[in-house]
Amino acid sequence: MAPAKKRNVISAKTPEQSGKKAKIDLNTKVENVLESRKNANDVFDILEFLESRKEKDVVNAVNACSKLFTTLLEKNELFLGKLPAEDEALSGSRSADEKYSMFMRHRYNSCVEMLLEHLNHELHCVKESALCCLMKFAAGEGQHPLEDLDWNEHYSFPRELIQAVVDRLLTKTTDNSLLISRFQEFLEMEDVRYYVMSSIRENVGKVMDKNKGALVPVYQNNVFTLMSNISVPSEESELTTFMIKQEAKHEDWKVAKLNEHKRAFERMWLGFLKYKLPSNMYKKILVILHDSILPNMSKPTLMIDFLSAAYEVGGAISLLALNGLFVLIHQHNLNMRLHSDSIKYNSRLNNLFLFHLPVYLVAAFAKRLARLALTAPPTALLLVLPFIYNLIRRHPSCRILIHKPSTQDESVEDPYLMDEEDPAQCRALESSLWEIKTLQKHYHPDVAKAAVSINTPLSGQEEDITEVLEITTYELMERDLKKSRIKSVPLEFETATQLLNGVGDVLGQHFCLD
């Protein structure tokens, strides 16, 4: 249930009892309320203790509320459906049972509101007690829903209460790491974990949009702490622990399906990572990326945008981002299309990772790049061609791709298997880089010139590709337009100069001869 907007706690005095005496009195009052409806007003004294300044009084009051309202939920003595205002509820021609259930429902709402406030209490003991009590209420509401619906057609889960708990855990002012670690116990339950993931995504969108995407370090750290405690089982058969069993229709519940958990996990992380993060948080996320995040996503390759943004941060974060890209390529079959951004990352991956890889893997990588190059734009080709050459320089065994002896009986069909996911089985070493030969006829002269380089033995010196890493199509066109133009057109004959003077000399010579 959602927390009430207005608290309904009425009492004429504030108790000052010691912790021990308060505990005895509270237990007695709980028993009195449960024993007879005539003692219903004793609930105000119990709720009043929730606002005590003494830690023991508050903790005892939380325990008393837990016992009282859990029992009332089990007995179905709390009003079901949309709750009328208290003045309206206690007047009119309603039955005594209805008035009692409405009265207690108002007290229950007040209790929930105060417990939610206590999640931000200065004392951890109070926070922890309030959290455990709220989760006990959530389990009670799941088994005995307070909404007036046909539960044969609906799934009974206290989404609003879980959302309210998550909203308080993700405070913007206090580091809640310790309380969140206590909350991890409840994340072991499949349904709780699923709705917590949905609640986090909703909360992040609301808070970050309100702050217009600006950094909120304490809040973002709380979100990361909570999300990093969430993991999804690897097999659907492992989804066995639920806070609320949905009876006969349980198997149709989307919370019981692993794919739904992966989607919720994915949406939660992507919703968080699309906003700007504190620099130290990039490191925390990138360190756990390959172990705790990517394996739990339905489409790990969707992390490419986050890794691209992380790379732009610079320093060690860029290096970690490149490692994440390598994990996507190597473990999640990321097929990076040849555009200026992706090939830029590939080039740096070469310098950092490809040096120590086996020859069959390097050959498969070079061959795939060459095949993709057939449909790539010029800006990518000006980078990918020297990139392939550098790969071959670093791995001399790959020279067979450009110096492959041919025989008359050799088939003209390329044995390379483009769609093979396993690099060891794609038969790259049995093929050749004929694609580069084809690019020698490319419409862009710079690309054709770069492709011609493969006709001559490659030098031992690697080509420096840093100059073309950041080049864009616009810059390439501007560079071509600014090339010096030949001002005069070369002709096949010498330009005539002083034609008339020449004619005059000839005539003069003629007259002199005469």
mmCIF file of N, CA and C in Angstrom, residues 10-116:
data_model
loop_
_atom_site.group_PDB
_atom_site.id
_atom_site.type_symbol
_atom_site.label_atom_id
_atom_site.label_comp_id
_atom_site.label_asym_id
_atom_site.label_seq_id
_atom_site.Cartn_x
_atom_site.Cartn_y
_atom_site.Cartn_z
ATOM 1 N N ILE A 10 -3.334 10.241 17.221
ATOM 2 C CA ILE A 10 -3.963 11.140 18.195
ATOM 3 C C ILE A 10 -3.638 10.652 19.594
ATOM 4 N N SER A 11 -2.997 11.497 20.363
ATOM 5 C CA SER A 11 -2.682 11.124 21.743
ATOM 6 C C SER A 11 -2.534 12.399 22.566
ATOM 7 N N ALA A 12 -2.946 12.323 23.832
ATOM 8 C CA ALA A 12 -2.920 13.509 24.685
ATOM 9 C C ALA A 12 -1.579 13.693 25.371
ATOM 10 N N LYS A 13 -0.700 12.666 25.343
ATOM 11 C CA LYS A 13 0.569 12.786 26.063
ATOM 12 C C LYS A 13 1.651 11.985 25.362
ATOM 13 N N THR A 14 2.876 12.309 25.724
ATOM 14 C CA THR A 14 4.039 11.602 25.194
ATOM 15 C C THR A 14 4.616 10.732 26.299
ATOM 16 N N PRO A 15 4.740 9.404 26.137
ATOM 17 C CA PRO A 15 5.220 8.526 27.194
ATOM 18 C C PRO A 15 6.700 8.742 27.459
ATOM 19 N N GLU A 16 7.078 8.642 28.721
ATOM 20 C CA GLU A 16 8.469 8.804 29.133
ATOM 21 C C GLU A 16 8.972 7.571 29.869
ATOM 22 N N GLN A 17 8.339 6.412 29.649
ATOM 23 C CA GLN A 17 8.740 5.201 30.349
ATOM 24 C C GLN A 17 10.126 4.757 29.936
ATOM 25 N N SER A 18 10.760 3.967 30.797
ATOM 26 C CA SER A 18 12.052 3.368 30.461
ATOM 27 C C SER A 18 11.826 2.291 29.421
ATOM 28 N N GLY A 19 12.954 1.806 28.811
ATOM 29 C CA GLY A 19 12.841 0.795 27.778
ATOM 30 C C GLY A 19 12.164 -0.465 28.260
ATOM 31 N N LYS A 20 12.510 -0.966 29.428
ATOM 32 C CA LYS A 20 11.948 -2.215 29.932
ATOM 33 C C LYS A 20 10.464 -2.077 30.219
ATOM 34 N N LYS A 21 10.082 -1.001 30.907
ATOM 35 C CA LYS A 21 8.679 -0.788 31.232
ATOM 36 C C LYS A 21 7.858 -0.566 29.973
ATOM 37 N N ALA A 22 8.445 0.184 29.010
ATOM 38 C CA ALA A 22 7.741 0.436 27.757
ATOM 39 C C ALA A 22 7.459 -0.855 27.039
ATOM 40 N N LYS A 23 8.419 -1.772 27.032
ATOM 41 C CA LYS A 23 8.231 -3.043 26.353
ATOM 42 C C LYS A 23 7.077 -3.820 26.968
ATOM 43 N N ILE A 24 7.023 -3.838 28.311
ATOM 44 C CA ILE A 24 5.943 -4.546 28.997
ATOM 45 C C ILE A 24 4.589 -3.912 28.672
ATOM 46 N N ASP A 25 4.526 -2.572 28.735
ATOM 47 C CA ASP A 25 3.276 -1.878 28.472
ATOM 48 C C ASP A 25 2.828 -2.071 27.017
ATOM 49 N N LEU A 26 3.761 -2.012 26.083
ATOM 50 C CA LEU A 26 3.425 -2.164 24.675
ATOM 51 C C LEU A 26 2.895 -3.557 24.377
ATOM 52 N N ASN A 27 3.537 -4.563 24.916
ATOM 53 C CA ASN A 27 3.064 -5.935 24.707
ATOM 54 C C ASN A 27 1.662 -6.112 25.275
ATOM 55 N N THR A 28 1.438 -5.493 26.426
ATOM 56 C CA THR A 28 0.113 -5.579 27.046
ATOM 57 C C THR A 28 -0.941 -4.891 26.183
ATOM 58 N N LYS A 29 -0.587 -3.714 25.665
ATOM 59 C CA LYS A 29 -1.530 -2.979 24.835
ATOM 60 C C LYS A 29 -1.847 -3.729 23.546
ATOM 61 N N VAL A 30 -0.847 -4.379 22.964
ATOM 62 C CA VAL A 30 -1.081 -5.162 21.753
ATOM 63 C C VAL A 30 -2.062 -6.290 22.036
ATOM 64 N N GLU A 31 -1.837 -6.973 23.157
ATOM 65 C CA GLU A 31 -2.733 -8.072 23.532
ATOM 66 C C GLU A 31 -4.145 -7.550 23.782
ATOM 67 N N ASN A 32 -4.224 -6.379 24.412
ATOM 68 C CA ASN A 32 -5.545 -5.811 24.694
ATOM 69 C C ASN A 32 -6.296 -5.475 23.402
ATOM 70 N N VAL A 33 -5.602 -4.882 22.456
ATOM 71 C CA VAL A 33 -6.241 -4.509 21.187
ATOM 72 C C VAL A 33 -6.718 -5.756 20.444
ATOM 73 N N LEU A 34 -5.877 -6.786 20.420
ATOM 74 C CA LEU A 34 -6.233 -8.002 19.695
ATOM 75 C C LEU A 34 -7.327 -8.801 20.410
ATOM 76 N N GLU A 35 -7.396 -8.636 21.734
ATOM 77 C CA GLU A 35 -8.357 -9.400 22.523
ATOM 78 C C GLU A 35 -9.769 -8.836 22.395
ATOM 79 N N SER A 36 -9.884 -7.506 22.380
ATOM 80 C CA SER A 36 -11.216 -6.896 22.345
ATOM 81 C C SER A 36 -11.190 -5.593 21.572
ATOM 82 N N ARG A 37 -12.194 -5.385 20.738
ATOM 83 C CA ARG A 37 -12.293 -4.162 19.975
ATOM 84 C C ARG A 37 -12.569 -2.952 20.856
ATOM 85 N N LYS A 38 -13.000 -3.201 22.073
ATOM 86 C CA LYS A 38 -13.237 -2.100 23.000
ATOM 87 C C LYS A 38 -11.939 -1.379 23.345
ATOM 88 N N ASN A 39 -10.821 -2.074 23.176
ATOM 89 C CA ASN A 39 -9.509 -1.488 23.506
ATOM 90 C C ASN A 39 -8.819 -0.909 22.267
ATOM 91 N N ALA A 40 -9.572 -0.653 21.211
ATOM 92 C CA ALA A 40 -8.982 -0.213 19.946
ATOM 93 C C ALA A 40 -8.166 1.070 20.094
ATOM 94 N N ASN A 41 -8.599 1.955 20.991
ATOM 95 C CA ASN A 41 -7.878 3.230 21.127
ATOM 96 C C ASN A 41 -6.479 3.072 21.701
ATOM 97 N N ASP A 42 -6.166 1.915 22.271
ATOM 98 C CA ASP A 42 -4.809 1.685 22.784
ATOM 99 C C ASP A 42 -3.771 1.723 21.650
ATOM 100 N N VAL A 43 -4.234 1.582 20.406
ATOM 101 C CA VAL A 43 -3.304 1.609 19.276
ATOM 102 C C VAL A 43 -2.617 2.975 19.177
ATOM 103 N N PHE A 44 -3.291 4.048 19.662
ATOM 104 C CA PHE A 44 -2.673 5.370 19.612
ATOM 105 C C PHE A 44 -1.436 5.425 20.501
ATOM 106 N N ASP A 45 -1.501 4.766 21.665
ATOM 107 C CA ASP A 45 -0.343 4.767 22.563
ATOM 108 C C ASP A 45 0.829 4.018 21.937
ATOM 109 N N ILE A 46 0.505 2.930 21.212
ATOM 110 C CA ILE A 46 1.566 2.162 20.546
ATOM 111 C C ILE A 46 2.235 3.010 19.467
ATOM 112 N N LEU A 47 1.424 3.698 18.685
ATOM 113 C CA LEU A 47 1.978 4.519 17.611
ATOM 114 C C LEU A 47 2.755 5.711 18.159
ATOM 115 N N GLU A 48 2.325 6.202 19.310
ATOM 116 C CA GLU A 48 3.016 7.348 19.887
ATOM 117 C C GLU A 48 4.455 7.010 20.260
ATOM 118 N N PHE A 49 4.671 5.765 20.658
ATOM 119 C CA PHE A 49 6.033 5.344 21.002
ATOM 120 C C PHE A 49 6.953 5.369 19.778
ATOM 121 N N LEU A 50 6.386 5.265 18.577
ATOM 122 C CA LEU A 50 7.223 5.308 17.368
ATOM 123 C C LEU A 50 7.912 6.659 17.213
ATOM 124 N N GLU A 51 7.397 7.689 17.900
ATOM 125 C CA GLU A 51 7.997 9.019 17.805
ATOM 126 C C GLU A 51 8.800 9.367 19.046
ATOM 127 N N SER A 52 9.086 8.390 19.855
ATOM 128 C CA SER A 52 9.881 8.626 21.055
ATOM 129 C C SER A 52 11.320 9.000 20.687
ATOM 130 N N ARG A 53 11.992 9.714 21.571
ATOM 131 C CA ARG A 53 13.391 10.080 21.344
ATOM 132 C C ARG A 53 14.348 8.992 21.809
ATOM 133 N N LYS A 54 13.821 7.985 22.501
ATOM 134 C CA LYS A 54 14.666 6.913 23.029
ATOM 135 C C LYS A 54 14.698 5.747 22.049
ATOM 136 N N GLU A 55 15.899 5.291 21.784
ATOM 137 C CA GLU A 55 16.080 4.224 20.799
ATOM 138 C C GLU A 55 15.307 2.970 21.185
ATOM 139 N N LYS A 56 15.414 2.547 22.426
ATOM 140 C CA LYS A 56 14.757 1.305 22.849
ATOM 141 C C LYS A 56 13.239 1.421 22.743
ATOM 142 N N ASP A 57 12.705 2.587 23.059
ATOM 143 C CA ASP A 57 11.256 2.778 22.959
ATOM 144 C C ASP A 57 10.794 2.628 21.516
ATOM 145 N N VAL A 58 11.546 3.216 20.607
ATOM 146 C CA VAL A 58 11.162 3.153 19.197
ATOM 147 C C VAL A 58 11.237 1.724 18.686
ATOM 148 N N VAL A 59 12.325 1.025 19.012
ATOM 149 C CA VAL A 59 12.488 -0.356 18.552
ATOM 150 C C VAL A 59 11.384 -1.243 19.110
ATOM 151 N N ASN A 60 11.066 -1.058 20.386
ATOM 152 C CA ASN A 60 9.982 -1.838 20.992
ATOM 153 C C ASN A 60 8.641 -1.531 20.335
ATOM 154 N N ALA A 61 8.429 -0.256 19.998
ATOM 155 C CA ALA A 61 7.188 0.134 19.335
ATOM 156 C C ALA A 61 7.098 -0.479 17.940
ATOM 157 N N VAL A 62 8.227 -0.540 17.240
ATOM 158 C CA VAL A 62 8.244 -1.160 15.907
ATOM 159 C C VAL A 62 7.864 -2.633 16.023
ATOM 160 N N ASN A 63 8.442 -3.318 16.997
ATOM 161 C CA ASN A 63 8.124 -4.734 17.186
ATOM 162 C C ASN A 63 6.649 -4.935 17.549
ATOM 163 N N ALA A 64 6.125 -4.021 18.379
ATOM 164 C CA ALA A 64 4.719 -4.117 18.768
ATOM 165 C C ALA A 64 3.808 -3.895 17.556
ATOM 166 N N CYS A 65 4.132 -2.906 16.733
ATOM 167 C CA CYS A 65 3.348 -2.646 15.517
ATOM 168 C C CYS A 65 3.417 -3.828 14.565
ATOM 169 N N SER A 66 4.583 -4.431 14.475
ATOM 170 C CA SER A 66 4.747 -5.588 13.600
ATOM 171 C C SER A 66 3.793 -6.708 14.005
ATOM 172 N N LYS A 67 3.754 -6.991 15.297
ATOM 173 C CA LYS A 67 2.885 -8.054 15.790
ATOM 174 C C LYS A 67 1.414 -7.696 15.615
ATOM 175 N N LEU A 68 1.064 -6.462 15.944
ATOM 176 C CA LEU A 68 -0.328 -6.046 15.904
ATOM 177 C C LEU A 68 -0.901 -6.078 14.484
ATOM 178 N N PHE A 69 -0.241 -5.375 13.573
ATOM 179 C CA PHE A 69 -0.835 -5.224 12.244
ATOM 180 C C PHE A 69 -0.653 -6.474 11.377
ATOM 181 N N THR A 70 0.366 -7.253 11.638
ATOM 182 C CA THR A 70 0.494 -8.528 10.926
ATOM 183 C C THR A 70 -0.666 -9.445 11.289
ATOM 184 N N THR A 71 -1.014 -9.452 12.582
ATOM 185 C CA THR A 71 -2.155 -10.264 13.029
ATOM 186 C C THR A 71 -3.456 -9.763 12.428
ATOM 187 N N LEU A 72 -3.627 -8.436 12.384
ATOM 188 C CA LEU A 72 -4.852 -7.871 11.800
ATOM 189 C C LEU A 72 -4.949 -8.188 10.305
ATOM 190 N N LEU A 73 -3.811 -8.182 9.615
ATOM 191 C CA LEU A 73 -3.807 -8.563 8.200
ATOM 192 C C LEU A 73 -4.236 -10.019 8.029
ATOM 193 N N GLU A 74 -3.697 -10.888 8.875
ATOM 194 C CA GLU A 74 -4.028 -12.314 8.782
ATOM 195 C C GLU A 74 -5.505 -12.561 9.078
ATOM 196 N N LYS A 75 -6.080 -11.761 9.972
ATOM 197 C CA LYS A 75 -7.489 -11.921 10.327
ATOM 198 C C LYS A 75 -8.418 -11.183 9.363
ATOM 199 N N ASN A 76 -7.826 -10.496 8.374
ATOM 200 C CA ASN A 76 -8.618 -9.715 7.416
ATOM 201 C C ASN A 76 -9.483 -8.664 8.111
ATOM 202 N N GLU A 77 -8.913 -8.011 9.116
ATOM 203 C CA GLU A 77 -9.654 -7.001 9.879
ATOM 204 C C GLU A 77 -9.275 -5.579 9.476
ATOM 205 N N LEU A 78 -8.541 -5.440 8.355
ATOM 206 C CA LEU A 78 -8.240 -4.122 7.819
ATOM 207 C C LEU A 78 -9.114 -3.895 6.588
ATOM 208 N N PHE A 79 -9.607 -2.683 6.446
ATOM 209 C CA PHE A 79 -10.537 -2.355 5.362
ATOM 210 C C PHE A 79 -9.906 -2.629 4.001
ATOM 211 N N LEU A 80 -10.688 -3.203 3.089
ATOM 212 C CA LEU A 80 -10.220 -3.495 1.736
ATOM 213 C C LEU A 80 -10.713 -2.429 0.764
ATOM 214 N N GLY A 81 -9.841 -2.038 -0.183
ATOM 215 C CA GLY A 81 -10.245 -1.107 -1.226
ATOM 216 C C GLY A 81 -9.860 0.325 -0.917
ATOM 217 N N LYS A 82 -10.485 1.271 -1.654
ATOM 218 C CA LYS A 82 -10.182 2.686 -1.490
ATOM 219 C C LYS A 82 -10.712 3.159 -0.145
ATOM 220 N N LEU A 83 -9.804 3.666 0.687
ATOM 221 C CA LEU A 83 -10.151 4.018 2.058
ATOM 222 C C LEU A 83 -10.751 5.418 2.132
ATOM 223 N N PRO A 84 -11.978 5.566 2.666
ATOM 224 C CA PRO A 84 -12.584 6.903 2.826
ATOM 225 C C PRO A 84 -11.840 7.706 3.884
ATOM 226 N N ALA A 85 -12.026 9.012 3.868
ATOM 227 C CA ALA A 85 -11.447 9.858 4.912
ATOM 228 C C ALA A 85 -12.001 9.433 6.263
ATOM 229 N N GLU A 86 -11.228 9.671 7.309
ATOM 230 C CA GLU A 86 -11.610 9.140 8.612
ATOM 231 C C GLU A 86 -12.922 9.724 9.121
ATOM 232 N N ASP A 87 -13.156 11.000 8.900
ATOM 233 C CA ASP A 87 -14.419 11.607 9.342
ATOM 234 C C ASP A 87 -15.607 10.953 8.649
ATOM 235 N N GLU A 88 -15.432 10.670 7.375
ATOM 236 C CA GLU A 88 -16.492 10.029 6.615
ATOM 237 C C GLU A 88 -16.655 8.569 7.021
ATOM 238 N N ALA A 89 -15.527 7.932 7.342
ATOM 239 C CA ALA A 89 -15.565 6.505 7.667
ATOM 240 C C ALA A 89 -16.318 6.234 8.965
ATOM 241 N N LEU A 90 -16.174 7.109 9.953
ATOM 242 C CA LEU A 90 -16.753 6.857 11.270
ATOM 243 C C LEU A 90 -18.158 7.434 11.420
ATOM 244 N N SER A 91 -18.681 7.998 10.373
ATOM 245 C CA SER A 91 -20.044 8.540 10.435
ATOM 246 C C SER A 91 -20.944 7.772 9.480
ATOM 247 N N GLY A 92 -22.186 8.085 9.495
ATOM 248 C CA GLY A 92 -23.115 7.430 8.584
ATOM 249 C C GLY A 92 -23.658 6.140 9.141
ATOM 250 N N SER A 93 -24.227 5.375 8.235
ATOM 251 C CA SER A 93 -24.943 4.157 8.646
ATOM 252 C C SER A 93 -24.112 2.892 8.460
ATOM 253 N N ARG A 94 -22.811 3.018 8.534
ATOM 254 C CA ARG A 94 -21.950 1.841 8.371
ATOM 255 C C ARG A 94 -22.068 0.944 9.586
ATOM 256 N N SER A 95 -21.798 -0.326 9.365
ATOM 257 C CA SER A 95 -21.840 -1.285 10.470
ATOM 258 C C SER A 95 -20.636 -1.097 11.377
ATOM 259 N N ALA A 96 -20.731 -1.663 12.574
ATOM 260 C CA ALA A 96 -19.628 -1.559 13.530
ATOM 261 C C ALA A 96 -18.372 -2.231 12.978
ATOM 262 N N ASP A 97 -18.536 -3.359 12.290
ATOM 263 C CA ASP A 97 -17.384 -4.057 11.707
ATOM 264 C C ASP A 97 -16.687 -3.192 10.661
ATOM 265 N N GLU A 98 -17.460 -2.517 9.824
ATOM 266 C CA GLU A 98 -16.886 -1.649 8.788
ATOM 267 C C GLU A 98 -16.131 -0.476 9.419
ATOM 268 N N LYS A 99 -16.752 0.120 10.428
ATOM 269 C CA LYS A 99 -16.105 1.258 11.078
ATOM 270 C C LYS A 99 -14.798 0.834 11.748
ATOM 271 N N TYR A 100 -14.805 -0.336 12.360
ATOM 272 C CA TYR A 100 -13.591 -0.824 13.020
ATOM 273 C C TYR A 100 -12.490 -1.090 11.992
ATOM 274 N N SER A 101 -12.836 -1.739 10.870
ATOM 275 C CA SER A 101 -11.832 -2.061 9.851
ATOM 276 C C SER A 101 -11.257 -0.794 9.211
ATOM 277 N N MET A 102 -12.111 0.233 9.053
ATOM 278 C CA MET A 102 -11.624 1.498 8.501
ATOM 279 C C MET A 102 -10.730 2.216 9.503
ATOM 280 N N PHE A 103 -11.136 2.198 10.774
ATOM 281 C CA PHE A 103 -10.340 2.824 11.823
ATOM 282 C C PHE A 103 -8.953 2.201 11.881
ATOM 283 N N MET A 104 -8.887 0.869 11.882
ATOM 284 C CA MET A 104 -7.600 0.179 11.973
ATOM 285 C C MET A 104 -6.772 0.340 10.690
ATOM 286 N N ARG A 105 -7.461 0.452 9.553
ATOM 287 C CA ARG A 105 -6.727 0.672 8.302
ATOM 288 C C ARG A 105 -6.043 2.043 8.321
ATOM 289 N N HIS A 106 -6.720 3.045 8.877
ATOM 290 C CA HIS A 106 -6.097 4.361 9.015
ATOM 291 C C HIS A 106 -4.884 4.300 9.938
ATOM 292 N N ARG A 107 -5.012 3.526 11.021
ATOM 293 C CA ARG A 107 -3.873 3.406 11.945
ATOM 294 C C ARG A 107 -2.712 2.667 11.270
ATOM 295 N N TYR A 108 -3.053 1.672 10.470
ATOM 296 C CA TYR A 108 -2.024 0.914 9.742
ATOM 297 C C TYR A 108 -1.290 1.835 8.760
ATOM 298 N N ASN A 109 -2.031 2.658 8.040
ATOM 299 C CA ASN A 109 -1.408 3.596 7.106
ATOM 300 C C ASN A 109 -0.479 4.562 7.819
ATOM 301 N N SER A 110 -0.906 5.045 8.987
ATOM 302 C CA SER A 110 -0.064 5.948 9.774
ATOM 303 C C SER A 110 1.215 5.243 10.214
ATOM 304 N N CYS A 111 1.076 3.999 10.624
ATOM 305 C CA CYS A 111 2.236 3.222 11.050
ATOM 306 C C CYS A 111 3.225 3.056 9.895
ATOM 307 N N VAL A 112 2.729 2.712 8.725
ATOM 308 C CA VAL A 112 3.601 2.540 7.555
ATOM 309 C C VAL A 112 4.318 3.838 7.224
ATOM 310 N N GLU A 113 3.620 4.954 7.296
ATOM 311 C CA GLU A 113 4.227 6.250 6.990
ATOM 312 C C GLU A 113 5.369 6.564 7.957
ATOM 313 N N MET A 114 5.154 6.297 9.244
ATOM 314 C CA MET A 114 6.202 6.574 10.228
ATOM 315 C C MET A 114 7.390 5.631 10.059
ATOM 316 N N LEU A 115 7.116 4.385 9.728
ATOM 317 C CA LEU A 115 8.213 3.434 9.508
ATOM 318 C C LEU A 115 9.048 3.835 8.293
ATOM 319 N N LEU A 116 8.392 4.329 7.258
ATOM 320 C CA LEU A 116 9.128 4.794 6.084
ATOM 321 C C LEU A 116 10.022 5.983 6.439
#
